[in-house]
CSV table of C-alpha atoms in Angstrom, one decimal:
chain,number,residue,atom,x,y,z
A,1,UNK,CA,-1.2,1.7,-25.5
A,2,UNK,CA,0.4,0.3,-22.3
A,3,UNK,CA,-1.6,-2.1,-19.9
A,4,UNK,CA,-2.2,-1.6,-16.4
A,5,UNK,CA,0.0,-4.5,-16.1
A,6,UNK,CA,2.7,-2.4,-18.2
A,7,UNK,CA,2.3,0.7,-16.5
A,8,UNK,CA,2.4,-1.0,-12.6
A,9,UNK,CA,5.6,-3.0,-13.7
A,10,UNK,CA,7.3,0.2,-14.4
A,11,UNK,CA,5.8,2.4,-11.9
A,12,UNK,CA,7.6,-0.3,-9.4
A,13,UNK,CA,11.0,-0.7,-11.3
A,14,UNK,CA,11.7,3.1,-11.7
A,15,UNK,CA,11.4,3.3,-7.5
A,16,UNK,CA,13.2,0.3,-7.4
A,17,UNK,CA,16.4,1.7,-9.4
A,18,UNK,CA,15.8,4.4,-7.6
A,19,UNK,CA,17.0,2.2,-4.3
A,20,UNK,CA,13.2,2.1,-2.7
A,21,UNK,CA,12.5,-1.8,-1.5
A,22,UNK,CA,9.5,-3.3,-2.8
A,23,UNK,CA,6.7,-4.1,-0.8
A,24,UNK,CA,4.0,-6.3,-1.1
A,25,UNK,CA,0.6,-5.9,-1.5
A,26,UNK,CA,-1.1,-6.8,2.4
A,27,UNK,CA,-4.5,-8.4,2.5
A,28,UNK,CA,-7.8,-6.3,1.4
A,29,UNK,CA,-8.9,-7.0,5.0
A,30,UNK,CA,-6.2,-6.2,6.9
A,31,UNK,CA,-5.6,-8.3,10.3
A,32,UNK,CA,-4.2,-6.0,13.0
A,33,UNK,CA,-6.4,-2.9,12.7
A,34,UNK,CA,-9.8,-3.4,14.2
A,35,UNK,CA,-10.2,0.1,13.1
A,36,UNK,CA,-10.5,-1.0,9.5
A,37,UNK,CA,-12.9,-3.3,8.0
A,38,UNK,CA,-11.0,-2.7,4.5
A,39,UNK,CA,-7.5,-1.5,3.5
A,40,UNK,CA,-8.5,1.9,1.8
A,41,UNK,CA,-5.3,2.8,1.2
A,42,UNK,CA,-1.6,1.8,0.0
A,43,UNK,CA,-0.8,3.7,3.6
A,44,UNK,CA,-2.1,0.8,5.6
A,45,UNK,CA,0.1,-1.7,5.8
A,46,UNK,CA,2.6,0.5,6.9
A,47,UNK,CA,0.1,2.7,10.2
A,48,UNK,CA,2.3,0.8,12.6
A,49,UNK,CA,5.6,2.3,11.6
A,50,UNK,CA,4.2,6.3,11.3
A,51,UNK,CA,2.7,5.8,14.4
A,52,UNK,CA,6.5,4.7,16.0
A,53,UNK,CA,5.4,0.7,17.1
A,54,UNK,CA,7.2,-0.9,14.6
A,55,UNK,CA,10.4,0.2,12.7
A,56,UNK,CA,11.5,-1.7,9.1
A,57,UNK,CA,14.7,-2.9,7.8
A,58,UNK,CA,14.3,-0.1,5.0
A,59,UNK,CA,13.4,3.5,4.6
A,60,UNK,CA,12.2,3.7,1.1
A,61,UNK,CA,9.3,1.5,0.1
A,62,UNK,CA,7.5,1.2,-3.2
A,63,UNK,CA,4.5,-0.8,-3.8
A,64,UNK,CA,1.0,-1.5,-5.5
A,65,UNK,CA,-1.6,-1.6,-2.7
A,66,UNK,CA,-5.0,-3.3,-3.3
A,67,UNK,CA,-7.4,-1.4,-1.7
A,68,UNK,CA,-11.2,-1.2,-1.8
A,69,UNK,CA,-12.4,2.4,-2.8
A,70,UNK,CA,-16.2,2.7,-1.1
A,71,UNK,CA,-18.6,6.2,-2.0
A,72,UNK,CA,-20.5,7.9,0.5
A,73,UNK,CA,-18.8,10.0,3.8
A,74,UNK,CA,-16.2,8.8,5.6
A,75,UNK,CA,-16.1,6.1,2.9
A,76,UNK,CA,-19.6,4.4,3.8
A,77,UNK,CA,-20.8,1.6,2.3
């Protein structure tokens, strides 16, 4: 049986050959969205660039987000 470890690595290397550019993981508490006390997704780092304020020097990314997964509505803790 593959580790998570295993499993991560060649989730990131297939998108890699595939010619995506890998992307770090950002902080758990992200530090330019007030809106967010936690990243909750592997979306966040990357809110500025959907929403057209910031544009990248690639447009393909792959990456393995940390990201605090909270029960409750709206993700309450």
């Amino acid at each position: 049986m593959k580790t998570s470890a295993e499993i991560r690595t060649a989730f990131l290397d297939y998108f890699v050959a595939k010619g995506h550019t890998l992307v770090e993981s950002s902080p758990l508490v992200p530090g330019n969205d007030p809106t967010l006390l936690f990243t909750n997704a592997g979306m966040v780092q990357f809110k500025d660039v959907f929403i057209g304020k910031e544009k990248r020097s690639y447009v393909r990314a792959v990456s393995s987000q940390r990201c605090v997964r909270a029960g409750g509505k709206h993700n309450d803790l």
